[in-house]
mmCIF file of N, CA and C and ligand atoms in Angstrom:
data_model
loop_
_atom_site.group_PDB
_atom_site.id
_atom_site.type_symbol
_atom_site.label_atom_id
_atom_site.label_comp_id
_atom_site.label_asym_id
_atom_site.label_seq_id
_atom_site.Cartn_x
_atom_site.Cartn_y
_atom_site.Cartn_z
ATOM 1 N N MET A 208 121.276 192.202 37.812
ATOM 2 C CA MET A 208 120.697 193.426 38.387
ATOM 3 C C MET A 208 119.164 193.350 38.320
ATOM 4 N N ILE A 209 118.533 193.645 39.433
ATOM 5 C CA ILE A 209 117.069 193.649 39.512
ATOM 6 C C ILE A 209 116.619 195.087 39.784
ATOM 7 N N ALA A 210 115.692 195.592 38.976
ATOM 8 C CA ALA A 210 115.167 196.947 39.178
ATOM 9 C C ALA A 210 113.887 196.867 40.011
ATOM 10 N N LEU A 211 113.829 197.674 41.052
ATOM 11 C CA LEU A 211 112.673 197.661 41.955
ATOM 12 C C LEU A 211 111.960 199.003 41.944
ATOM 13 N N GLY A 212 110.650 198.968 42.170
ATOM 14 C CA GLY A 212 109.893 200.207 42.283
ATOM 15 C C GLY A 212 108.603 199.967 43.043
ATOM 16 N N SER A 213 108.117 201.027 43.678
ATOM 17 C CA SER A 213 106.845 200.900 44.400
ATOM 18 C C SER A 213 106.169 202.258 44.521
ATOM 19 N N ASP A 214 104.881 202.213 44.813
ATOM 20 C CA ASP A 214 104.184 203.425 45.238
ATOM 21 C C ASP A 214 104.090 203.392 46.767
ATOM 22 N N HIS A 215 103.305 204.299 47.334
ATOM 23 C CA HIS A 215 103.180 204.371 48.797
ATOM 24 C C HIS A 215 102.641 203.062 49.389
ATOM 25 N N ALA A 216 101.730 202.404 48.654
ATOM 26 C CA ALA A 216 101.107 201.190 49.174
ATOM 27 C C ALA A 216 102.068 200.001 49.159
ATOM 28 N N GLY A 217 103.015 200.028 48.233
ATOM 29 C CA GLY A 217 103.929 198.895 48.089
ATOM 30 C C GLY A 217 105.274 199.082 48.759
ATOM 31 N N ASP A 218 105.510 200.262 49.303
ATOM 32 C CA ASP A 218 106.857 200.563 49.813
ATOM 33 C C ASP A 218 107.323 199.611 50.912
ATOM 34 N N GLU A 219 106.455 199.316 51.856
ATOM 35 C CA GLU A 219 106.885 198.470 52.972
ATOM 36 C C GLU A 219 107.286 197.076 52.471
ATOM 37 N N LEU A 220 106.551 196.545 51.513
ATOM 38 C CA LEU A 220 106.908 195.239 50.952
ATOM 39 C C LEU A 220 108.223 195.334 50.174
ATOM 40 N N LYS A 221 108.388 196.432 49.446
ATOM 41 C CA LYS A 221 109.653 196.624 48.714
ATOM 42 C C LYS A 221 110.838 196.644 49.681
ATOM 43 N N GLN A 222 110.685 197.342 50.807
ATOM 44 C CA GLN A 222 111.785 197.392 51.794
ATOM 45 C C GLN A 222 112.078 195.992 52.346
ATOM 46 N N HIS A 223 111.039 195.224 52.529
ATOM 47 C CA HIS A 223 111.177 193.839 53.023
ATOM 48 C C HIS A 223 111.987 193.007 52.016
ATOM 49 N N ILE A 224 111.681 193.173 50.746
ATOM 50 C CA ILE A 224 112.400 192.416 49.701
ATOM 51 C C ILE A 224 113.842 192.924 49.578
ATOM 52 N N LYS A 225 114.048 194.212 49.724
ATOM 53 C CA LYS A 225 115.412 194.753 49.669
ATOM 54 C C LYS A 225 116.275 194.161 50.782
ATOM 55 N N LYS A 226 115.699 194.041 51.962
ATOM 56 C CA LYS A 226 116.430 193.456 53.097
ATOM 57 C C LYS A 226 116.811 192.005 52.758
ATOM 58 N N HIS A 227 115.892 191.279 52.163
ATOM 59 C CA HIS A 227 116.148 189.897 51.748
ATOM 60 C C HIS A 227 117.285 189.852 50.724
ATOM 61 N N PHE A 228 117.246 190.760 49.757
ATOM 62 C CA PHE A 228 118.312 190.804 48.741
ATOM 63 C C PHE A 228 119.654 191.167 49.377
ATOM 64 N N ASP A 229 119.630 192.081 50.333
ATOM 65 C CA ASP A 229 120.874 192.451 51.036
ATOM 66 C C ASP A 229 121.466 191.221 51.723
ATOM 67 N N GLU A 230 120.614 190.439 52.350
ATOM 68 C CA GLU A 230 121.091 189.238 53.064
ATOM 69 C C GLU A 230 121.689 188.213 52.103
ATOM 70 N N LEU A 231 121.106 188.135 50.907
ATOM 71 C CA LEU A 231 121.576 187.144 49.915
ATOM 72 C C LEU A 231 122.674 187.693 49.003
ATOM 73 N N GLY A 232 122.902 188.994 49.066
ATOM 74 C CA GLY A 232 123.897 189.605 48.169
ATOM 75 C C GLY A 232 123.396 189.740 46.742
ATOM 76 N N ILE A 233 122.107 189.867 46.573
ATOM 77 C CA ILE A 233 121.527 190.050 45.236
ATOM 78 C C ILE A 233 121.567 191.537 44.882
ATOM 79 N N GLU A 234 122.094 191.844 43.700
ATOM 80 C CA GLU A 234 122.261 193.235 43.280
ATOM 81 C C GLU A 234 120.932 193.806 42.780
ATOM 82 N N TYR A 235 120.585 194.990 43.265
ATOM 83 C CA TYR A 235 119.338 195.627 42.827
ATOM 84 C C TYR A 235 119.527 197.132 42.767
ATOM 85 N N ILE A 236 118.611 197.769 42.046
ATOM 86 C CA ILE A 236 118.529 199.231 42.068
ATOM 87 C C ILE A 236 117.085 199.592 42.415
ATOM 88 N N ASP A 237 116.923 200.518 43.344
ATOM 89 C CA ASP A 237 115.589 200.984 43.729
ATOM 90 C C ASP A 237 115.309 202.274 42.959
ATOM 91 N N LEU A 238 114.342 202.232 42.051
ATOM 92 C CA LEU A 238 114.045 203.393 41.200
ATOM 93 C C LEU A 238 112.963 204.298 41.794
ATOM 94 N N GLY A 239 112.585 204.069 43.026
ATOM 95 C CA GLY A 239 111.642 204.970 43.697
ATOM 96 C C GLY A 239 110.283 204.313 43.931
ATOM 97 N N PHE A 240 109.358 205.053 44.439
ATOM 98 C CA PHE A 240 109.491 206.393 44.991
ATOM 99 C C PHE A 240 110.397 206.384 46.222
ATOM 100 N N TYR A 241 111.045 207.496 46.486
ATOM 101 C CA TYR A 241 111.945 207.568 47.643
ATOM 102 C C TYR A 241 111.309 208.312 48.800
ATOM 103 N N GLU A 242 110.622 209.396 48.491
ATOM 104 C CA GLU A 242 109.954 210.153 49.558
ATOM 105 C C GLU A 242 108.464 209.923 49.406
ATOM 106 N N LEU A 243 107.915 209.166 50.328
ATOM 107 C CA LEU A 243 106.536 208.729 50.163
ATOM 108 C C LEU A 243 105.533 209.843 50.422
ATOM 109 N N LYS A 244 104.591 209.914 49.499
ATOM 110 C CA LYS A 244 103.446 210.783 49.720
ATOM 111 C C LYS A 244 102.288 209.876 50.122
ATOM 112 N N ARG A 245 101.184 210.473 50.456
ATOM 113 C CA ARG A 245 100.045 209.651 50.851
ATOM 114 C C ARG A 245 99.468 208.918 49.642
ATOM 115 N N ASP A 246 99.657 209.537 48.460
ATOM 116 C CA ASP A 246 99.014 208.983 47.276
ATOM 117 C C ASP A 246 99.898 209.130 46.032
ATOM 118 N N ASP A 247 100.952 208.328 45.969
ATOM 119 C CA ASP A 247 101.845 208.352 44.811
ATOM 120 C C ASP A 247 101.130 207.818 43.567
ATOM 121 N N ASP A 248 101.551 208.309 42.411
ATOM 122 C CA ASP A 248 100.997 207.800 41.148
ATOM 123 C C ASP A 248 101.837 206.619 40.666
ATOM 124 N N TYR A 249 101.304 205.412 40.838
ATOM 125 C CA TYR A 249 102.086 204.212 40.525
ATOM 126 C C TYR A 249 102.549 204.124 39.060
ATOM 127 N N PRO A 250 101.823 204.708 38.071
ATOM 128 C CA PRO A 250 102.319 204.572 36.686
ATOM 129 C C PRO A 250 103.693 205.216 36.467
ATOM 130 N N VAL A 251 103.996 206.249 37.252
ATOM 131 C CA VAL A 251 105.304 206.911 37.105
ATOM 132 C C VAL A 251 106.425 205.903 37.335
ATOM 133 N N ILE A 252 106.279 205.104 38.380
ATOM 134 C CA ILE A 252 107.325 204.130 38.727
ATOM 135 C C ILE A 252 107.246 202.889 37.849
ATOM 136 N N ALA A 253 106.036 202.481 37.478
ATOM 137 C CA ALA A 253 105.914 201.329 36.565
ATOM 138 C C ALA A 253 106.666 201.620 35.270
ATOM 139 N N LYS A 254 106.554 202.854 34.777
ATOM 140 C CA LYS A 254 107.241 203.227 33.535
ATOM 141 C C LYS A 254 108.758 203.247 33.726
ATOM 142 N N GLU A 255 109.213 203.766 34.852
ATOM 143 C CA GLU A 255 110.659 203.820 35.134
ATOM 144 C C GLU A 255 111.256 202.411 35.113
ATOM 145 N N VAL A 256 110.606 201.494 35.816
ATOM 146 C CA VAL A 256 111.131 200.124 35.913
ATOM 147 C C VAL A 256 111.011 199.417 34.562
ATOM 148 N N ALA A 257 109.895 199.610 33.879
ATOM 149 C CA ALA A 257 109.714 198.967 32.567
ATOM 150 C C ALA A 257 110.794 199.429 31.592
ATOM 151 N N LYS A 258 111.077 200.733 31.576
ATOM 152 C CA LYS A 258 112.097 201.255 30.653
ATOM 153 C C LYS A 258 113.493 200.750 31.032
ATOM 154 N N TYR A 259 113.725 200.621 32.306
ATOM 155 C CA TYR A 259 115.037 200.147 32.780
ATOM 156 C C TYR A 259 115.266 198.701 32.332
ATOM 157 N N VAL A 260 114.252 197.876 32.470
ATOM 158 C CA VAL A 260 114.361 196.466 32.041
ATOM 159 C C VAL A 260 114.425 196.403 30.514
ATOM 160 N N GLN A 261 113.605 197.209 29.864
ATOM 161 C CA GLN A 261 113.572 197.241 28.392
ATOM 162 C C GLN A 261 114.948 197.586 27.825
ATOM 163 N N SER A 262 115.650 198.486 28.510
ATOM 164 C CA SER A 262 116.974 198.935 28.036
ATOM 165 C C SER A 262 118.050 197.873 28.233
ATOM 166 N N GLY A 263 117.756 196.858 29.030
ATOM 167 C CA GLY A 263 118.742 195.815 29.299
ATOM 168 C C GLY A 263 119.639 196.133 30.494
ATOM 169 N N LYS A 264 119.412 197.288 31.141
ATOM 170 C CA LYS A 264 120.238 197.640 32.305
ATOM 171 C C LYS A 264 119.929 196.723 33.498
ATOM 172 N N ALA A 265 118.727 196.203 33.533
ATOM 173 C CA ALA A 265 118.373 195.187 34.542
ATOM 174 C C ALA A 265 117.823 193.978 33.800
ATOM 175 N N GLU A 266 118.152 192.835 34.321
ATOM 176 C CA GLU A 266 117.680 191.584 33.696
ATOM 177 C C GLU A 266 116.198 191.355 34.034
ATOM 178 N N LYS A 267 115.808 191.769 35.229
ATOM 179 C CA LYS A 267 114.411 191.615 35.665
ATOM 180 C C LYS A 267 114.022 192.814 36.527
ATOM 181 N N GLY A 268 112.690 192.958 36.700
ATOM 182 C CA GLY A 268 112.183 194.019 37.560
ATOM 183 C C GLY A 268 111.133 193.485 38.513
ATOM 184 N N MET A 269 110.889 194.253 39.562
ATOM 185 C CA MET A 269 109.809 193.926 40.506
ATOM 186 C C MET A 269 109.107 195.215 40.894
ATOM 187 N N LEU A 270 107.781 195.167 40.848
ATOM 188 C CA LEU A 270 106.971 196.348 41.132
ATOM 189 C C LEU A 270 105.978 196.025 42.240
ATOM 190 N N PHE A 271 105.860 196.935 43.174
ATOM 191 C CA PHE A 271 105.013 196.714 44.347
ATOM 192 C C PHE A 271 104.023 197.856 44.479
ATOM 193 N N CYS A 272 102.741 197.506 44.517
ATOM 194 C CA CYS A 272 101.718 198.512 44.822
ATOM 195 C C CYS A 272 100.694 197.843 45.730
ATOM 196 N N GLY A 273 99.492 198.386 45.833
ATOM 197 C CA GLY A 273 98.511 197.789 46.728
ATOM 198 C C GLY A 273 98.106 196.399 46.279
ATOM 199 N N THR A 274 97.831 196.270 44.988
ATOM 200 C CA THR A 274 97.355 194.996 44.445
ATOM 201 C C THR A 274 98.325 194.345 43.459
ATOM 202 N N GLY A 275 99.248 195.119 42.900
ATOM 203 C CA GLY A 275 100.114 194.657 41.813
ATOM 204 C C GLY A 275 99.467 194.831 40.448
ATOM 205 N N ILE A 276 98.182 195.117 40.440
ATOM 206 C CA ILE A 276 97.426 195.127 39.183
ATOM 207 C C ILE A 276 97.768 196.339 38.321
ATOM 208 N N GLY A 277 97.678 197.530 38.902
ATOM 209 C CA GLY A 277 97.958 198.739 38.122
ATOM 210 C C GLY A 277 99.374 198.746 37.585
ATOM 211 N N MET A 278 100.314 198.313 38.415
ATOM 212 C CA MET A 278 101.722 198.255 37.992
ATOM 213 C C MET A 278 101.869 197.337 36.774
ATOM 214 N N SER A 279 101.240 196.172 36.819
ATOM 215 C CA SER A 279 101.388 195.205 35.718
ATOM 216 C C SER A 279 100.739 195.722 34.441
ATOM 217 N N MET A 280 99.577 196.341 34.583
ATOM 218 C CA MET A 280 98.901 196.875 33.388
ATOM 219 C C MET A 280 99.767 197.921 32.707
ATOM 220 N N CYS A 281 100.343 198.793 33.496
ATOM 221 C CA CYS A 281 101.154 199.876 32.936
ATOM 222 C C CYS A 281 102.460 199.330 32.339
ATOM 223 N N ALA A 282 103.142 198.458 33.061
ATOM 224 C CA ALA A 282 104.432 197.928 32.580
ATOM 225 C C ALA A 282 104.261 197.164 31.266
ATOM 226 N N ASN A 283 103.129 196.478 31.126
ATOM 227 C CA ASN A 283 102.911 195.674 29.915
ATOM 228 C C ASN A 283 102.636 196.511 28.658
ATOM 229 N N LYS A 284 102.556 197.822 28.805
ATOM 230 C CA LYS A 284 102.427 198.699 27.631
ATOM 231 C C LYS A 284 103.746 198.810 26.872
ATOM 232 N N PHE A 285 104.847 198.376 27.499
ATOM 233 C CA PHE A 285 106.167 198.566 26.902
ATOM 234 C C PHE A 285 106.602 197.304 26.154
ATOM 235 N N SER A 286 107.050 197.523 24.924
ATOM 236 C CA SER A 286 107.504 196.416 24.097
ATOM 237 C C SER A 286 108.632 195.648 24.796
ATOM 238 N N GLY A 287 108.549 194.347 24.755
ATOM 239 C CA GLY A 287 109.591 193.518 25.368
ATOM 240 C C GLY A 287 109.370 193.267 26.846
ATOM 241 N N ILE A 288 108.377 193.925 27.412
ATOM 242 C CA ILE A 288 108.083 193.706 28.835
ATOM 243 C C ILE A 288 106.972 192.677 28.962
ATOM 244 N N ARG A 289 107.226 191.708 29.831
ATOM 245 C CA ARG A 289 106.234 190.679 30.135
ATOM 246 C C ARG A 289 106.068 190.665 31.661
ATOM 247 N N ALA A 290 105.152 191.507 32.113
ATOM 248 C CA ALA A 290 104.938 191.653 33.552
ATOM 249 C C ALA A 290 103.816 190.730 34.002
ATOM 250 N N VAL A 291 104.041 190.080 35.135
ATOM 251 C CA VAL A 291 103.014 189.195 35.696
ATOM 252 C C VAL A 291 102.637 189.701 37.083
ATOM 253 N N VAL A 292 101.350 189.686 37.372
ATOM 254 C CA VAL A 292 100.916 189.903 38.747
ATOM 255 C C VAL A 292 100.424 188.565 39.263
ATOM 256 N N ALA A 293 101.024 188.100 40.338
ATOM 257 C CA ALA A 293 100.672 186.776 40.851
ATOM 258 C C ALA A 293 100.913 186.720 42.349
ATOM 259 N N SER A 294 100.157 185.854 43.007
ATOM 260 C CA SER A 294 100.335 185.704 44.450
ATOM 261 C C SER A 294 100.311 184.229 44.857
ATOM 262 N N ASP A 295 100.624 183.354 43.890
ATOM 263 C CA ASP A 295 100.737 181.930 44.216
ATOM 264 C C ASP A 295 101.930 181.333 43.485
ATOM 265 N N MET A 296 102.434 180.234 44.023
ATOM 266 C CA MET A 296 103.668 179.619 43.514
ATOM 267 C C MET A 296 103.500 179.092 42.079
ATOM 268 N N PHE A 297 102.363 178.461 41.808
ATOM 269 C CA PHE A 297 102.158 177.859 40.483
ATOM 270 C C PHE A 297 102.210 178.933 39.398
ATOM 271 N N SER A 298 101.509 180.044 39.627
ATOM 272 C CA SER A 298 101.470 181.104 38.608
ATOM 273 C C SER A 298 102.838 181.737 38.416
ATOM 274 N N VAL A 299 103.533 181.988 39.505
ATOM 275 C CA VAL A 299 104.865 182.601 39.375
ATOM 276 C C VAL A 299 105.808 181.648 38.640
ATOM 277 N N ARG A 300 105.799 180.380 39.008
ATOM 278 C CA ARG A 300 106.683 179.410 38.340
ATOM 279 C C ARG A 300 106.399 179.363 36.845
ATOM 280 N N HIS A 301 105.123 179.280 36.483
ATOM 281 C CA HIS A 301 104.784 179.163 35.057
ATOM 282 C C HIS A 301 104.957 180.465 34.299
ATOM 283 N N SER A 302 104.897 181.575 34.993
ATOM 284 C CA SER A 302 105.179 182.847 34.302
ATOM 285 C C SER A 302 106.622 182.883 33.821
ATOM 286 N N ARG A 303 107.492 182.161 34.531
ATOM 287 C CA ARG A 303 108.894 182.072 34.105
ATOM 288 C C ARG A 303 109.069 180.929 33.090
ATOM 289 N N LEU A 304 108.553 179.747 33.406
ATOM 290 C CA LEU A 304 108.756 178.576 32.540
ATOM 291 C C LEU A 304 108.182 178.784 31.143
ATOM 292 N N HIS A 305 106.970 179.312 31.076
ATOM 293 C CA HIS A 305 106.250 179.376 29.800
ATOM 294 C C HIS A 305 106.201 180.769 29.178
ATOM 295 N N ASN A 306 106.228 181.808 30.019
ATOM 296 C CA ASN A 306 106.031 183.172 29.495
ATOM 297 C C ASN A 306 107.280 184.042 29.567
ATOM 298 N N ASN A 307 108.337 183.511 30.149
ATOM 299 C CA ASN A 307 109.586 184.279 30.314
ATOM 300 C C ASN A 307 109.294 185.671 30.889
ATOM 301 N N ALA A 308 108.446 185.707 31.894
ATOM 302 C CA ALA A 308 108.099 186.991 32.521
ATOM 303 C C ALA A 308 109.369 187.682 33.001
ATOM 304 N N ASN A 309 109.442 188.979 32.769
ATOM 305 C CA ASN A 309 110.652 189.707 33.202
ATOM 306 C C ASN A 309 110.361 190.763 34.270
ATOM 307 N N ILE A 310 109.094 190.946 34.615
ATOM 308 C CA ILE A 310 108.765 191.805 35.763
ATOM 309 C C ILE A 310 107.709 191.089 36.616
ATOM 310 N N LEU A 311 107.988 191.004 37.901
ATOM 311 C CA LEU A 311 107.032 190.435 38.857
ATOM 312 C C LEU A 311 106.365 191.585 39.612
ATOM 313 N N CYS A 312 105.036 191.628 39.558
ATOM 314 C CA CYS A 312 104.277 192.663 40.261
ATOM 315 C C CYS A 312 103.562 192.015 41.442
ATOM 316 N N MET A 313 103.661 192.654 42.579
ATOM 317 C CA MET A 313 103.071 192.065 43.778
ATOM 318 C C MET A 313 102.212 193.087 44.514
ATOM 319 N N GLY A 314 101.159 192.586 45.121
ATOM 320 C CA GLY A 314 100.248 193.436 45.873
ATOM 321 C C GLY A 314 100.546 193.361 47.364
ATOM 322 N N ALA A 315 101.015 194.468 47.908
ATOM 323 C CA ALA A 315 101.367 194.493 49.333
ATOM 324 C C ALA A 315 100.142 194.304 50.215
ATOM 325 N N ARG A 316 98.965 194.642 49.670
ATOM 326 C CA ARG A 316 97.737 194.474 50.456
ATOM 327 C C ARG A 316 97.129 193.095 50.273
ATOM 328 N N VAL A 317 97.804 192.276 49.463
ATOM 329 C CA VAL A 317 97.245 190.973 49.104
ATOM 330 C C VAL A 317 97.950 189.838 49.842
ATOM 331 N N MET A 318 99.261 189.958 49.997
ATOM 332 C CA MET A 318 99.989 188.761 50.422
ATOM 333 C C MET A 318 100.817 188.921 51.687
ATOM 334 N N ALA A 319 101.024 187.788 52.332
ATOM 335 C CA ALA A 319 101.863 187.731 53.525
ATOM 336 C C ALA A 319 103.322 187.915 53.123
ATOM 337 N N ARG A 320 104.107 188.469 54.025
ATOM 338 C CA ARG A 320 105.510 188.782 53.724
ATOM 339 C C ARG A 320 106.360 187.533 53.474
ATOM 340 N N GLY A 321 106.084 186.458 54.205
ATOM 341 C CA GLY A 321 106.848 185.214 54.008
ATOM 342 C C GLY A 321 106.595 184.638 52.629
ATOM 343 N N LEU A 322 105.356 184.639 52.200
ATOM 344 C CA LEU A 322 105.020 184.146 50.867
ATOM 345 C C LEU A 322 105.670 185.028 49.803
ATOM 346 N N ALA A 323 105.691 186.316 50.039
ATOM 347 C CA ALA A 323 106.291 187.245 49.066
ATOM 348 C C ALA A 323 107.762 186.895 48.830
ATOM 349 N N ILE A 324 108.468 186.581 49.886
ATOM 350 C CA ILE A 324 109.889 186.202 49.769
ATOM 351 C C ILE A 324 110.020 184.931 48.926
ATOM 352 N N ASP A 325 109.190 183.940 49.204
ATOM 353 C CA ASP A 325 109.250 182.682 48.443
ATOM 354 C C ASP A 325 108.948 182.925 46.963
ATOM 355 N N LEU A 326 107.990 183.789 46.675
ATOM 356 C CA LEU A 326 107.618 184.067 45.279
ATOM 357 C C LEU A 326 108.741 184.797 44.546
ATOM 358 N N VAL A 327 109.374 185.722 45.236
ATOM 359 C CA VAL A 327 110.497 186.462 44.643
ATOM 360 C C VAL A 327 111.646 185.489 44.313
ATOM 361 N N ASP A 328 111.965 184.612 45.261
ATOM 362 C CA ASP A 328 113.052 183.637 45.027
ATOM 363 C C ASP A 328 112.706 182.710 43.866
ATOM 364 N N LEU A 329 111.462 182.274 43.829
ATOM 365 C CA LEU A 329 111.017 181.383 42.756
ATOM 366 C C LEU A 329 111.121 182.084 41.400
ATOM 367 N N PHE A 330 110.706 183.325 41.368
ATOM 368 C CA PHE A 330 110.763 184.111 40.124
ATOM 369 C C PHE A 330 112.212 184.234 39.630
ATOM 370 N N LEU A 331 113.128 184.476 40.546
ATOM 371 C CA LEU A 331 114.525 184.684 40.150
ATOM 372 C C LEU A 331 115.236 183.377 39.797
ATOM 373 N N ASN A 332 114.764 182.270 40.360
ATOM 374 C CA ASN A 332 115.496 181.007 40.193
ATOM 375 C C ASN A 332 114.857 180.033 39.212
ATOM 376 N N THR A 333 113.831 180.445 38.513
ATOM 377 C CA THR A 333 113.175 179.555 37.544
ATOM 378 C C THR A 333 113.542 180.009 36.133
ATOM 379 N N GLU A 334 114.093 179.080 35.361
ATOM 380 C CA GLU A 334 114.518 179.398 33.988
ATOM 381 C C GLU A 334 113.380 179.200 32.996
ATOM 382 N N PHE A 335 113.377 180.022 31.981
ATOM 383 C CA PHE A 335 112.430 179.899 30.866
ATOM 384 C C PHE A 335 112.707 178.594 30.119
ATOM 385 N N GLU A 336 111.644 177.882 29.734
ATOM 386 C CA GLU A 336 111.808 176.613 29.019
ATOM 387 C C GLU A 336 112.167 176.799 27.547
ATOM 388 N N GLY A 337 111.826 177.937 26.974
ATOM 389 C CA GLY A 337 112.136 178.176 25.561
ATOM 390 C C GLY A 337 111.306 177.294 24.635
ATOM 391 N N GLY A 338 111.880 176.892 23.495
ATOM 392 C CA GLY A 338 111.195 176.010 22.546
ATOM 393 C C GLY A 338 109.905 176.622 22.028
ATOM 394 N N ARG A 339 108.836 175.864 22.094
ATOM 395 C CA ARG A 339 107.552 176.338 21.554
ATOM 396 C C ARG A 339 107.075 177.611 22.259
ATOM 397 N N HIS A 340 107.494 177.758 23.514
ATOM 398 C CA HIS A 340 107.089 178.949 24.267
ATOM 399 C C HIS A 340 107.782 180.202 23.736
ATOM 400 N N ALA A 341 109.000 180.030 23.256
ATOM 401 C CA ALA A 341 109.729 181.185 22.706
ATOM 402 C C ALA A 341 109.025 181.686 21.446
ATOM 403 N N ALA A 342 108.557 180.769 20.628
ATOM 404 C CA ALA A 342 107.859 181.150 19.399
ATOM 405 C C ALA A 342 106.584 181.923 19.733
ATOM 406 N N ARG A 343 105.923 181.513 20.781
ATOM 407 C CA ARG A 343 104.669 182.193 21.175
ATOM 408 C C ARG A 343 104.943 183.598 21.707
ATOM 409 N N ILE A 344 106.005 183.707 22.482
ATOM 410 C CA ILE A 344 106.355 185.028 23.028
ATOM 411 C C ILE A 344 106.728 185.991 21.911
ATOM 412 N N ALA A 345 107.408 185.462 20.884
ATOM 413 C CA ALA A 345 107.776 186.298 19.749
ATOM 414 C C ALA A 345 106.528 186.900 19.098
ATOM 415 N N MET A 346 105.429 186.176 19.153
ATOM 416 C CA MET A 346 104.169 186.671 18.565
ATOM 417 C C MET A 346 103.631 187.898 19.295
ATOM 418 N N PHE A 347 104.040 188.105 20.551
ATOM 419 C CA PHE A 347 103.555 189.273 21.295
ATOM 420 C C PHE A 347 103.890 190.566 20.571
ATOM 421 N N GLU A 348 105.045 190.568 19.898
ATOM 422 C CA GLU A 348 105.551 191.795 19.293
ATOM 423 C C GLU A 348 104.980 192.046 17.898
ATOM 424 N N GLU A 349 104.253 191.029 17.368
ATOM 425 C CA GLU A 349 103.668 191.205 16.023
ATOM 426 C C GLU A 349 102.401 192.032 16.124
ATOM 427 N N LYS A 350 102.209 192.924 15.144
ATOM 428 C CA LYS A 350 100.993 193.758 15.121
ATOM 429 C C LYS A 350 99.849 192.990 14.476
HETATM 430 C C1 RB5 B 153 96.765 202.894 45.642
HETATM 431 O O1 RB5 B 153 95.728 203.141 46.531
HETATM 432 C C2 RB5 B 153 96.460 201.684 44.765
HETATM 433 O O2 RB5 B 153 95.449 202.015 43.860
HETATM 434 C C3 RB5 B 153 97.698 201.224 44.052
HETATM 435 O O3 RB5 B 153 98.702 200.934 44.995
HETATM 436 C C4 RB5 B 153 97.558 199.942 43.222
HETATM 437 O O4 RB5 B 153 96.987 198.917 43.963
HETATM 438 C C5 RB5 B 153 96.953 200.077 41.888
HETATM 439 O O5 RB5 B 153 96.823 199.124 41.117
#
């Protein structure tokens, strides 16, 4: 299960990714926003998706806003959440291999739709390497 969320700026990209998931039969839940305003508050949805992933109800999440930046900053406030904002293949791949990222944040105003699809697929299909990287991730939770 993948949890999705967006503000007004990210909605069109989110719909594009949902269509892709429908075609592939990938299970997702859209946590909003559902009725777009001109200026949605992205932290509301970042928190919804972060809590959903944190609870284990979704294995991963994806957040879409204008840049992906605000969503990632907010989601990373939650323990156990490792949100990455990225718009290139190398960063997305390594966010999974080395950082076990569990939320991908994307900027609808930043990237082409075809690239977004490739990045989403890469994020979902790249396994964490574990080992020394797991020990480092465990340090995130230490005060
Ligand atoms: C909304 O204009 C924009 O600030 C928001 O979508 C996002 O890019 C924030 O990080």
